Amino acid sequence: MSASPVRLEREGRVAVVVIDNPPVNAGSAAVRSGLLEAVAAVAADPALEAGVIIGAGGTFVAGSDIREFGQPLAEPQLPAVLAALAACPKPFVAALHGAALGGGFELALGCDARVAAMDAVVGLPEVTLGMIPGAGGTQHLPRLAGVAKAIEIACSGRRVKAAEALRLGLVDAVAEGDLRAAAVAHALALGGRKRPVSALPVPADPPEAVADAEKAALRAGKGRPPVVAAIAAIKEAATLPYGEALANERRMFQALRQSPEAAALRHLFFAEREAAKVPGLEGAAERPVGSAGVVGAGTMGSGIATCFADAGIAVTLIDQDEEAVARGLACVKQGYDASVAAGRLDEAEAERRLARIHGAVDLASLADADLVVEAIFEDMALKEAMFARLDAVAKPGAILATNTSYLDVDRIAAATKRPQDVLGLHFFSPAPVMRLLEVVRAAKTSPGALATALAVGRKLRKLCVVAKVGEGFIGNRLYAAYRRQCELLVEEGALPEEVDAALESFGFAMGPFAVADMAGLDIAWRMRQRLAATRDPRERYCAIADRLCERGRLGRKTGAGWYRYPPGARRGEPDPEVRALIEAASAAAGIARRAIDPDEIRGRALATLVREAERVLAEGVALRASDVDLVLVNGYGFPKHEGGPLFWASRQDRARLDAATARLA
Ligand code: NAD
């Protein structure tokens, strides 16, 4: 039998229970049994008057073993540990450092007091994994912080730092020096008295505060079942006897952890870890990146420069003339002003970040940059010329990246004498906000350059997904196929607003036509023009979007696209002119329009995504299915609770799905 991950040490009359389950002391059946034994030992030993629970290494219990939630839970379960702590006549103090999250924080809340190190964070991330806390979290949190604050913390799943935790009463003290010694002293100071959180009354929050917190949580959480359940459980803390509310919490937890939504969110959690594993990079040397350059100070370039400045990296932002540079810098400043106004950033920090960005027109100012990202117009000839110039000015070993949406990175690399240092860094708009970053590994990209780009991506706090070269990489390739299918549906009889409504009801943040209007119709228009010469003439081509562009309807920015946007309108409105244009296009293509129901719209759009995803995998453009899911969820508004197109497909009746994809062909 292997040694228990929990050991009992003694410091005079205090037992120090050490959880030692590397790397993060995750909860497990062995940890829980060890805790039960330790609590029993403390209770039975007259020489001991109190206990301290602490984690070995750099953290308390950072969370539960997430794999456990997909299976029947092994005994003993966490509520049994909490019950033992409650029943033990001697008080326990939780000593928190590193992270105390989920079951880890629930364990701490089951103790009689909590002492935190300055670096500690606490939180209940269960809702973000499709569940609710299941071991008293929803009952103990409101007793300490109030119902409104508990709703905010549990529904967002955010990490609360030690100083805020102290202010909210989630911890009793913050230890500046030795945590273990402080916790032992705190345990002795309790003088043997129990003070379980369960015995505290729930503070009476003003009803408006609770209603506001509830509304905000439902909005941010899109009204998903785990958010609704967490709110209900927390409110019960104030309305039901403790035992009854605790049992209800456990019941909801058990039901939700086995839900398809929780399975999808677990899939995405593990997908993020997998995405970081890139074959062929073992032993590759990362290069230091202390300064960066961005060429093209438009929508993307100014956003990308902001990302570098946010990460503490000095950046030179280049455009063709002073005016364009000034526009780019003004755009950056506007972004920071908005963050300050919204309270996300303090003014001094915004100033510091802004000061990291310098504008310039001369490419020679990039001579010292360790990494350059090109974000000029989407045009191969322009990009080739730019890379030849960058090759001439950049220092040896500098990485040259393109933010191209669709273009062939191998060709761009071939314009330089250092193709081994060229790759794609495909940011999404708005760059400072969107977490996804497709990192495109070109045929000649060296492992060192790729490893460096991934390290920079992580420093920018992006979710990096590696793709190979191919028209539109992973995301834009799938999205182009999906959008085209939606346009065919419109040509056959559906209206844009019907397609958008059907896909929004599936859970997409926005339907494809609302998205197109927001992003601008001209990008895809240019792509279609570029591909026109090589398009298979037998391929069905829907020209409605071209007709819109020819009329100057380029989307929101021109006041009209698939919808019209009267001044001040928050959403687009269906436009009779577009309807007439669509009907004329159907007639011109010899198509008798028919009503298409939402099920058919969803079925065809999703089957298209799945079919294209399978091709991307077969061609090796994506390394693995879960990478495709990450891209669609984090870059294209595919609903998280469905886990991405390939996870969704794995849950469908395969014969039906195959029939649907066969029909598309
Ligand atoms: P944009 O038109 O807003 O900006 C392009 C900028 O590049 C302009 O300011 C222009 O003056 C400048 N520029 C053009 N040629 C230049 C040159 N030779 N030297 C210096 N500056 C030059 O375009 P954008 O939307 O920011 O797109 C830039 C790139 O990013 C494109 O390749 C695009 O496909 C890609 N991209 C765009 C998005 C998006 O949503 N807009 C998303 C991902 C990737």
XYZ file of C-alpha atoms and ligand atoms in Angstrom:
709
model
C 0.000 0.000 0.000
C 1.331 3.439 -0.847
C 1.907 6.031 1.866
C -1.009 8.356 2.682
C -0.830 11.795 1.100
C -1.827 13.232 4.488
C 0.482 13.235 7.512
C 0.109 14.471 11.044
C 2.863 16.505 12.659
C 2.869 18.037 16.127
C 3.694 21.490 17.364
C 3.051 21.333 21.097
C -0.713 21.046 21.637
C -1.506 21.679 17.979
C -1.668 18.976 15.332
C -0.455 20.114 11.918
C -2.187 18.063 9.238
C -0.107 18.269 6.064
C -1.689 17.432 2.705
C 1.097 16.296 0.417
C -0.303 15.261 -2.931
C 1.919 16.837 -5.611
C 1.800 18.775 -7.804
C -1.120 20.861 -6.454
C -2.471 18.786 -3.549
C -5.632 18.069 -5.542
C -8.407 16.413 -3.597
C -8.697 12.659 -4.111
C -10.144 9.657 -2.273
C -6.730 9.048 -0.643
C -6.481 12.680 0.505
C -10.009 12.546 1.919
C -9.376 9.273 3.800
C -6.144 10.703 5.125
C -7.993 13.766 6.386
C -10.655 11.636 8.067
C -7.983 9.632 9.884
C -6.145 12.777 10.933
C -9.292 14.410 12.298
C -10.120 11.250 14.233
C -6.581 11.167 15.642
C -6.807 14.785 16.798
C -10.197 14.154 18.403
C -8.895 11.107 20.268
C -5.633 12.563 21.597
C -6.023 14.424 24.899
C -2.584 16.006 24.391
C -3.948 17.967 21.406
C -6.307 20.953 21.657
C -6.557 22.070 18.031
C -5.533 21.268 14.458
C -4.100 23.148 11.493
C -4.612 21.924 7.923
C -1.914 23.027 5.520
C -0.648 22.030 2.075
C 2.899 20.862 1.393
C 4.823 22.654 -1.358
C 3.553 25.805 -3.013
C -0.171 25.557 -2.427
C -3.136 24.512 -0.314
C -5.597 22.171 -2.083
C -5.705 23.919 -5.460
C -8.872 22.072 -6.457
C -10.379 18.685 -6.992
C -9.205 16.116 -9.484
C -11.507 17.212 -12.279
C -11.507 13.757 -13.867
C -13.339 12.469 -10.789
C -16.452 14.469 -11.650
C -17.127 12.429 -14.779
C -17.237 9.170 -12.818
C -19.034 7.742 -9.805
C -17.387 9.585 -6.892
C -15.053 7.438 -4.796
C -15.663 7.163 -1.044
C -15.118 8.914 1.249
C -16.577 12.039 -0.337
C -15.812 15.588 0.731
C -19.012 16.176 2.774
C -17.921 13.295 5.049
C -14.664 15.144 5.758
C -16.558 18.341 6.511
C -18.960 16.456 8.767
C -15.994 14.994 10.677
C -14.451 18.456 11.085
C -17.775 19.783 12.365
C -18.226 16.884 14.764
C -14.669 17.044 16.135
C -14.801 18.818 19.522
C -11.506 20.615 18.769
C -11.173 23.572 16.400
C -9.308 23.423 13.089
C -7.583 26.280 11.286
C -6.963 26.153 7.535
C -3.590 27.644 6.547
C -3.907 28.873 2.966
C -1.127 29.616 0.527
C -1.074 29.415 -3.249
C -4.573 28.439 -4.362
C -7.529 27.186 -2.326
C -10.104 26.612 -5.015
C -13.262 24.545 -5.362
C -13.172 21.609 -2.971
C -9.990 23.090 -1.513
C -11.761 26.281 -0.482
C -14.773 24.274 0.701
C -12.434 22.296 2.962
C -11.100 25.579 4.363
C -14.652 26.864 4.871
C -15.394 23.695 6.824
C -12.729 24.654 9.356
C -13.233 26.959 12.335
C -10.909 29.673 11.048
C -8.747 30.530 8.042
C -5.340 32.180 7.939
C -4.006 33.136 4.517
C -0.537 33.913 3.228
C -0.200 37.145 1.232
C 0.003 35.146 -2.025
C -3.130 33.084 -1.412
C -6.169 33.069 -3.683
C -9.523 31.498 -2.875
C -12.519 30.815 -5.080
C -15.265 28.467 -6.190
C -14.807 27.755 -9.920
C -17.406 24.942 -10.048
C -19.915 26.992 -12.066
C -17.334 27.476 -14.812
C -17.137 23.679 -14.983
C -20.906 23.293 -15.314
C -21.608 22.408 -11.671
C -22.128 24.112 -8.344
C -20.019 23.669 -5.205
C -21.121 20.422 -3.561
C -19.575 20.488 -0.107
C -21.089 23.472 1.628
C -19.545 26.229 -0.508
C -22.910 27.777 -1.321
C -23.926 27.668 2.355
C -20.731 28.890 4.001
C -19.778 31.643 1.545
C -22.955 33.745 2.117
C -22.586 33.388 5.900
C -19.220 35.133 5.632
C -19.641 37.508 2.685
C -23.394 37.981 2.381
C -25.737 36.573 -0.268
C -25.051 39.222 -2.946
C -21.262 38.880 -2.786
C -21.528 35.087 -2.619
C -23.583 35.091 -5.812
C -20.997 37.249 -7.562
C -18.054 35.126 -6.432
C -19.579 31.696 -7.037
C -21.226 32.530 -10.365
C -18.117 34.150 -11.838
C -15.790 31.505 -10.409
C -13.193 34.226 -10.042
C -10.146 34.014 -7.826
C -10.258 36.250 -4.773
C -6.880 37.465 -3.542
C -5.914 37.364 0.124
C -6.426 41.091 0.785
C -9.965 41.056 -0.626
C -10.706 37.738 1.093
C -9.766 39.358 4.404
C -11.948 42.378 3.710
C -14.905 40.121 2.883
C -14.354 37.955 5.947
C -13.558 34.843 3.894
C -10.310 34.546 5.860
C -9.754 35.667 9.449
C -6.181 36.844 9.103
C -3.441 37.380 6.555
C -0.024 36.216 7.699
C 2.872 38.362 6.578
C 5.568 36.010 7.837
C 5.611 32.257 8.346
C 2.154 30.913 7.506
C 2.441 27.683 9.470
C 3.552 29.476 12.629
C 0.787 32.058 12.241
C -1.837 29.334 11.798
C -0.582 27.421 14.840
C -0.695 30.623 16.914
C -4.223 31.316 15.613
C -5.284 27.767 16.561
C -3.956 28.215 20.125
C -5.647 31.601 20.428
C -9.013 29.925 19.797
C -8.583 28.435 23.280
C -10.220 25.181 22.274
C -13.452 26.907 21.204
C -15.274 25.732 18.068
C -16.614 28.426 15.748
C -17.966 26.673 12.653
C -19.150 28.871 9.786
C -22.406 26.887 9.712
C -23.344 28.370 13.091
C -23.125 31.962 11.832
C -26.261 33.787 10.737
C -26.517 34.858 7.084
C -26.111 38.661 7.121
C -29.220 40.447 5.878
C -28.251 41.984 2.541
C -30.567 44.661 1.141
C -32.959 42.876 -1.274
C -31.942 45.255 -4.111
C -28.301 44.233 -3.698
C -29.254 40.568 -4.009
C -31.499 41.245 -7.000
C -28.731 43.212 -8.720
C -26.146 40.494 -8.089
C -28.572 37.889 -9.398
C -29.325 39.859 -12.537
C -25.667 40.530 -13.260
C -24.735 36.868 -12.734
C -27.520 35.623 -14.980
C -26.512 38.084 -17.691
C -22.822 37.204 -17.527
C -23.597 33.487 -17.299
C -26.213 33.609 -20.080
C -28.753 32.082 -17.720
C -27.119 28.630 -17.943
C -28.385 25.963 -15.511
C -25.291 25.971 -13.232
C -25.647 29.732 -12.691
C -29.345 29.384 -11.930
C -28.655 26.516 -9.525
C -25.824 28.336 -7.753
C -28.031 31.379 -7.170
C -30.852 29.197 -5.860
C -28.522 27.297 -3.506
C -26.955 30.472 -2.139
C -30.343 32.094 -1.540
C -31.491 29.001 0.333
C -28.741 29.651 2.861
C -30.879 32.569 4.053
C -34.270 30.858 3.854
C -33.848 27.188 4.861
C -32.348 25.460 7.885
C -28.649 24.742 7.322
C -28.974 20.943 7.060
C -31.807 21.088 4.581
C -30.103 23.664 2.347
C -26.861 21.664 2.503
C -28.647 18.513 1.333
C -30.257 20.454 -1.524
C -26.867 21.795 -2.579
C -25.430 18.278 -2.697
C -28.381 17.031 -4.763
C -27.982 19.846 -7.319
C -24.233 19.264 -7.450
C -24.711 15.550 -8.139
C -27.218 16.193 -10.908
C -25.173 18.919 -12.593
C -21.804 17.192 -12.495
C -23.260 14.417 -14.661
C -24.886 16.819 -17.123
C -23.781 17.080 -20.774
C -22.858 20.728 -20.119
C -20.413 19.771 -17.361
C -18.904 17.090 -19.617
C -18.439 19.684 -22.382
C -16.771 22.153 -20.021
C -14.476 19.445 -18.626
C -13.567 18.574 -22.204
C -12.584 22.199 -22.866
C -10.632 22.365 -19.606
C -8.493 19.389 -20.647
C -8.349 20.617 -24.244
C -6.521 23.750 -23.042
C -3.901 21.630 -21.321
C -3.466 19.439 -24.377
C -3.110 22.441 -26.699
C 0.042 23.451 -24.858
C 1.694 20.158 -25.853
C 3.280 20.601 -29.253
C 5.258 17.732 -30.734
C 8.743 18.445 -32.046
C 9.585 21.185 -29.544
C 11.404 19.005 -26.996
C 14.643 20.765 -26.145
C 13.973 23.716 -28.482
C 15.652 26.848 -27.121
C 13.291 29.766 -26.495
C 14.734 33.157 -27.375
C 14.255 36.085 -25.018
C 11.701 38.621 -26.236
C 12.076 41.976 -24.524
C 10.883 44.251 -27.289
C 8.486 43.940 -30.192
C 7.439 45.731 -33.349
C 4.040 45.868 -35.026
C 3.694 46.951 -38.646
C 0.311 48.329 -39.658
C -1.441 50.506 -37.080
C -5.001 49.675 -38.133
C -7.680 47.769 -36.248
C -5.473 44.760 -35.577
C -2.083 46.439 -35.317
C -3.175 48.879 -32.622
C -4.849 46.042 -30.719
C -1.781 43.809 -30.977
C 0.481 46.641 -29.784
C -1.838 46.977 -26.777
C -1.420 43.253 -26.032
C 2.376 43.667 -25.872
C 2.167 46.777 -23.711
C -0.254 44.999 -21.369
C 2.300 42.213 -20.957
C 5.080 44.657 -20.119
C 6.825 44.377 -23.498
C 7.996 47.603 -25.166
C 6.627 47.916 -28.691
C 7.169 50.088 -31.760
C 4.044 50.623 -33.841
C 4.655 51.410 -37.517
C 2.465 52.647 -40.327
C 2.978 54.278 -43.713
C 2.753 57.921 -42.642
C 2.600 60.084 -39.526
C -1.133 60.442 -39.795
C -1.791 56.691 -39.829
C 0.587 56.217 -36.898
C -1.201 58.937 -34.937
C -4.553 57.285 -35.702
C -3.233 53.958 -34.416
C -1.847 55.506 -31.224
C -5.104 57.372 -30.663
C -6.929 54.074 -30.999
C -4.672 52.488 -28.372
C -5.248 55.433 -26.042
C -9.002 55.207 -26.551
C -8.849 51.560 -25.487
C -6.987 52.421 -22.287
C -9.302 55.355 -21.543
C -12.270 53.006 -21.832
C -10.611 50.515 -19.443
C -9.962 53.287 -16.918
C -13.520 54.616 -17.248
C -14.893 51.105 -16.678
C -12.732 50.699 -13.580
C -10.764 47.778 -15.056
C -7.470 49.655 -14.867
C -6.154 52.502 -12.751
C -4.921 55.626 -14.463
C -1.280 55.260 -13.450
C -1.120 51.728 -14.805
C -2.775 52.819 -18.059
C -0.111 55.549 -18.361
C 2.666 53.039 -17.779
C 1.298 50.739 -20.461
C 0.756 53.526 -22.942
C 4.328 54.692 -22.388
C 5.556 51.303 -23.634
C 4.206 51.988 -27.145
C 6.132 54.230 -29.526
C 4.976 55.205 -32.976
C 7.271 55.389 -36.020
C 7.145 55.463 -39.804
C 10.621 54.199 -40.536
C 10.942 50.408 -40.614
C 14.560 50.820 -39.534
C 13.239 51.521 -36.013
C 12.600 47.790 -35.815
C 16.304 46.949 -35.968
C 16.412 45.986 -32.280
C 13.035 44.250 -32.013
C 13.117 40.604 -30.929
C 9.763 39.912 -32.582
C 7.821 41.754 -35.296
C 4.142 41.209 -36.077
C 2.946 42.368 -39.478
C -0.687 43.540 -39.648
C -0.908 45.456 -42.930
C -3.578 44.981 -45.609
C -4.538 41.421 -46.513
C -2.727 41.330 -49.861
C -0.063 38.791 -50.798
C 2.065 41.106 -52.932
C 2.114 43.772 -50.205
C 2.961 41.219 -47.555
C 5.769 39.682 -49.629
C 7.279 43.113 -50.191
C 6.964 43.934 -46.501
C 8.680 40.714 -45.410
C 11.565 41.320 -47.799
C 12.021 44.754 -46.205
C 11.658 43.394 -42.672
C 14.267 40.746 -43.468
C 16.653 43.527 -44.397
C 16.191 45.590 -41.213
C 15.480 43.029 -38.475
C 18.376 41.685 -36.432
C 19.493 38.077 -36.872
C 17.338 35.729 -34.810
C 14.402 38.142 -34.661
C 11.079 36.420 -35.271
C 8.950 37.749 -38.113
C 5.248 36.983 -37.743
C 2.245 37.732 -39.917
C -1.269 38.315 -38.652
C -2.766 37.248 -41.966
C -6.284 35.828 -41.831
C -6.064 33.456 -44.775
C -2.837 33.835 -46.757
C -0.084 31.260 -47.372
C 2.568 31.819 -44.696
C 5.066 29.630 -46.624
C 4.981 32.102 -49.486
C 5.374 35.042 -47.145
C 8.343 33.269 -45.492
C 9.908 32.674 -48.899
C 10.160 36.436 -49.383
C 12.866 36.407 -46.706
C 16.247 34.754 -46.357
C 15.210 33.487 -42.906
C 12.111 31.341 -43.435
C 13.080 29.419 -40.281
C 12.195 32.547 -38.251
C 8.861 33.256 -39.965
C 5.474 32.113 -38.679
C 1.880 33.236 -38.310
C 0.463 34.893 -35.199
C -3.235 35.116 -35.936
C -4.843 37.374 -33.347
C -8.601 37.855 -33.184
C -10.479 41.106 -33.031
C -10.497 42.947 -30.658
C -6.969 41.683 -29.970
C -6.656 42.866 -26.347
C -9.899 41.104 -25.444
C -9.900 37.858 -27.411
C -7.964 35.083 -25.705
C -7.393 32.924 -28.750
C -4.158 33.086 -30.729
C -3.604 30.746 -33.675
C 0.118 30.163 -34.002
C 0.844 29.101 -37.558
C 3.786 26.798 -38.050
C 5.019 27.224 -41.601
C 6.891 24.461 -43.437
C 10.291 25.888 -42.548
C 9.544 27.414 -39.128
C 12.234 26.215 -36.718
C 11.329 24.598 -33.384
C 13.133 27.460 -31.599
C 11.076 30.125 -33.363
C 7.829 28.268 -32.673
C 8.735 27.681 -29.017
C 9.526 31.391 -28.670
C 6.243 32.425 -30.271
C 4.328 30.122 -27.921
C 6.173 31.530 -24.915
C 5.340 35.073 -26.040
C 1.717 34.046 -26.558
C 1.561 32.737 -23.004
C 3.154 35.945 -21.736
C 0.387 37.825 -23.530
C -2.003 35.514 -21.624
C -3.373 34.107 -24.831
C -4.671 30.616 -25.425
C -2.285 29.426 -28.144
C -3.410 26.806 -30.646
C -0.874 25.638 -33.207
C -2.021 25.291 -36.824
C -0.313 24.382 -40.048
C -0.429 26.522 -43.173
C -3.657 26.159 -45.145
C -6.232 28.639 -46.451
C -7.673 30.258 -43.296
C -5.757 27.900 -40.935
C -8.226 26.274 -38.519
C -10.742 28.921 -37.544
C -11.292 30.976 -40.663
C -11.313 27.810 -42.764
C -14.178 26.304 -40.758
C -15.950 29.603 -40.457
C -15.797 30.275 -44.195
C -17.423 26.883 -44.910
C -20.073 27.519 -42.264
C -20.832 31.007 -43.558
C -21.062 29.734 -47.117
C -23.572 27.078 -46.047
C -25.622 29.783 -44.315
C -25.587 31.850 -47.514
C -26.798 28.803 -49.480
C -29.658 28.446 -46.997
C -30.560 32.050 -47.717
C -30.391 31.462 -51.442
C -32.739 28.481 -51.041
C -35.377 30.339 -49.068
C -34.326 31.271 -45.526
C -33.904 34.924 -44.541
C -30.738 36.172 -42.782
C -32.683 36.905 -39.604
C -34.099 33.355 -39.609
C -30.651 31.812 -39.980
C -29.229 34.047 -37.239
C -32.119 33.235 -34.891
C -31.762 29.479 -35.455
C -28.033 29.511 -34.699
C -28.341 31.897 -31.764
C -30.918 29.510 -30.304
C -28.276 26.759 -30.543
C -26.096 28.998 -28.402
C -23.866 30.920 -30.808
C -23.114 34.343 -29.342
C -24.237 35.912 -32.656
C -25.648 34.525 -35.866
C -23.376 34.487 -38.951
C -25.011 37.442 -40.690
C -24.857 39.690 -37.624
C -21.201 38.669 -37.280
C -20.481 39.443 -40.936
C -21.996 42.902 -40.570
C -19.942 43.547 -37.473
C -16.639 42.384 -38.946
C -17.233 44.007 -42.336
C -18.204 42.167 -45.518
C -15.186 43.387 -47.463
C -12.614 41.001 -45.943
C -14.381 37.881 -47.209
C -15.242 39.698 -50.461
C -11.536 40.252 -51.109
C -10.853 36.611 -50.277
C -13.501 35.445 -52.789
C -12.060 37.729 -55.464
C -8.601 36.332 -54.810
C -9.867 32.756 -55.089
C -12.161 33.394 -58.069
C -9.556 32.362 -60.648
C -8.913 28.990 -59.002
C -12.483 28.150 -58.006
C -13.894 24.891 -59.360
C -16.535 26.051 -61.884
C -18.751 23.105 -60.884
C -18.861 24.373 -57.284
C -22.094 26.053 -56.302
C -21.442 29.754 -55.768
C -23.756 32.093 -53.939
C -23.324 35.670 -55.102
C -25.621 37.492 -52.671
C -22.774 38.781 -50.486
C -20.975 40.095 -53.603
C -24.141 41.980 -54.625
C -24.309 43.575 -51.148
C -20.660 44.659 -51.336
C -21.081 46.082 -54.831
C -23.814 48.337 -53.417
C -21.466 49.584 -50.723
C -23.253 47.566 -48.046
C -20.115 46.534 -46.176
C -21.813 46.021 -42.808
C -22.279 48.065 -39.672
C -19.507 50.507 -40.546
C -21.407 51.630 -43.661
C -24.782 51.617 -41.900
C -25.959 48.637 -43.931
C -24.978 45.089 -44.793
C -27.141 41.997 -44.376
C -29.208 44.232 -42.114
C -29.698 47.968 -41.968
C -28.500 50.047 -39.044
C -30.442 53.258 -38.530
C -28.480 55.753 -36.401
C -28.485 54.648 -32.769
C -29.763 51.123 -33.484
C -28.213 48.507 -31.191
C -29.070 45.620 -33.484
C -29.491 45.430 -37.224
C -32.993 45.477 -38.646
C -34.209 43.262 -41.498
C -34.124 45.320 -44.686
C -36.706 44.957 -47.481
C -34.009 45.960 -49.965
C -31.904 42.953 -48.908
C -34.913 40.681 -49.145
C -35.597 41.852 -52.695
C -31.963 41.365 -53.599
C -31.989 37.830 -52.139
C -35.175 36.897 -53.985
C -33.724 38.189 -57.231
C -30.549 36.168 -56.636
C -32.552 32.983 -55.999
C -34.528 33.565 -59.188
C -31.350 34.257 -61.167
C -29.918 30.951 -59.895
C -33.123 29.158 -60.941
C -34.031 28.260 -57.344
C -37.671 28.087 -56.206
C -37.540 29.485 -52.704
C -39.048 27.361 -49.897
C -39.540 27.775 -46.160
C -36.641 26.262 -44.217
C -37.251 25.375 -40.578
C -34.780 26.165 -37.757
C -33.896 22.465 -37.334
C -32.752 22.186 -40.921
C -30.785 25.431 -40.612
C -28.999 24.229 -37.482
C -28.513 20.735 -38.862
C -26.883 21.916 -42.073
C -24.754 24.648 -40.519
C -23.417 22.304 -37.830
C -22.873 19.386 -40.190
C -20.820 21.748 -42.365
C -18.641 22.724 -39.426
C -18.123 19.078 -38.501
C -17.291 18.029 -42.048
C -14.769 20.847 -42.483
C -13.280 20.125 -39.046
C -12.749 16.502 -40.054
C -10.956 17.634 -43.196
C -8.749 20.036 -41.264
C -7.793 17.131 -39.017
C -7.207 14.727 -41.888
C -4.923 17.275 -43.563
C -2.997 17.821 -40.353
C -3.808 21.546 -40.251
C -4.900 20.990 -36.652
C -2.926 18.690 -34.380
C -5.944 17.219 -32.650
C -9.733 17.360 -32.486
C -9.754 19.228 -29.192
C -7.689 22.056 -30.754
C -10.440 22.607 -33.318
C -12.993 22.777 -30.513
C -10.909 25.359 -28.641
C -10.602 27.561 -31.718
C -14.316 27.574 -32.478
C -15.334 28.172 -28.866
C -12.757 30.868 -28.112
C -12.650 32.666 -31.446
C -16.012 32.224 -33.137
C -18.701 32.216 -30.455
C -19.458 28.479 -30.669
C -21.321 27.723 -27.426
C -18.976 26.582 -24.671
C -21.623 24.367 -23.149
C -21.601 22.233 -26.305
C -17.815 21.772 -26.045
C -16.951 22.707 -29.650
C -18.093 21.210 -32.969
C -16.223 17.906 -32.716
C -17.199 17.300 -29.092
C -20.762 18.111 -30.098
C -20.493 15.660 -32.997
C -19.188 12.940 -30.689
C -22.438 13.239 -28.736
C -24.721 12.992 -31.761
C -26.219 9.943 -33.351
C -23.412 9.172 -35.816
C -25.624 7.666 -38.527
C -27.822 10.760 -38.572
C -24.839 13.074 -38.668
C -23.226 11.090 -41.489
C -26.473 11.248 -43.437
C -26.558 15.025 -42.918
C -22.963 15.517 -44.093
C -23.585 13.205 -47.063
C -26.555 15.355 -48.073
C -24.315 18.446 -48.012
C -21.977 16.846 -50.511
P -6.673 47.791 -41.361
O -7.011 48.195 -42.734
O -7.483 48.271 -40.234
O -5.163 48.189 -41.047
C -4.088 47.993 -41.919
C -3.063 49.070 -41.648
O -1.865 48.730 -42.327
C -3.478 50.453 -42.134
O -3.358 51.376 -41.087
C -2.496 50.739 -43.259
O -2.178 52.101 -43.370
C -1.304 49.918 -42.840
N -0.412 49.576 -43.943
C -0.739 49.087 -45.142
N 0.370 48.896 -45.883
C 1.421 49.269 -45.128
C 2.819 49.317 -45.314
N 3.352 48.927 -46.447
N 3.579 49.762 -44.313
C 3.062 50.144 -43.147
N 1.740 50.121 -42.905
C 0.933 49.695 -43.879
O -6.628 46.186 -41.386
P -6.830 45.170 -40.184
O -8.241 44.815 -40.072
O -6.111 45.666 -39.005
O -6.085 43.878 -40.763
C -4.697 43.771 -40.804
C -4.309 42.324 -41.027
O -4.842 41.526 -39.974
C -4.838 41.700 -42.302
O -3.912 40.785 -42.803
C -6.097 40.983 -41.847
O -6.462 39.920 -42.695
C -5.655 40.497 -40.495
N -6.723 40.223 -39.523
C -7.807 41.040 -39.427
C -8.791 40.771 -38.487
C -9.994 41.659 -38.316
O -10.963 41.233 -37.714
N -9.965 42.885 -38.808
C -8.654 39.660 -37.653
C -7.527 38.858 -37.758
C -6.574 39.145 -38.706
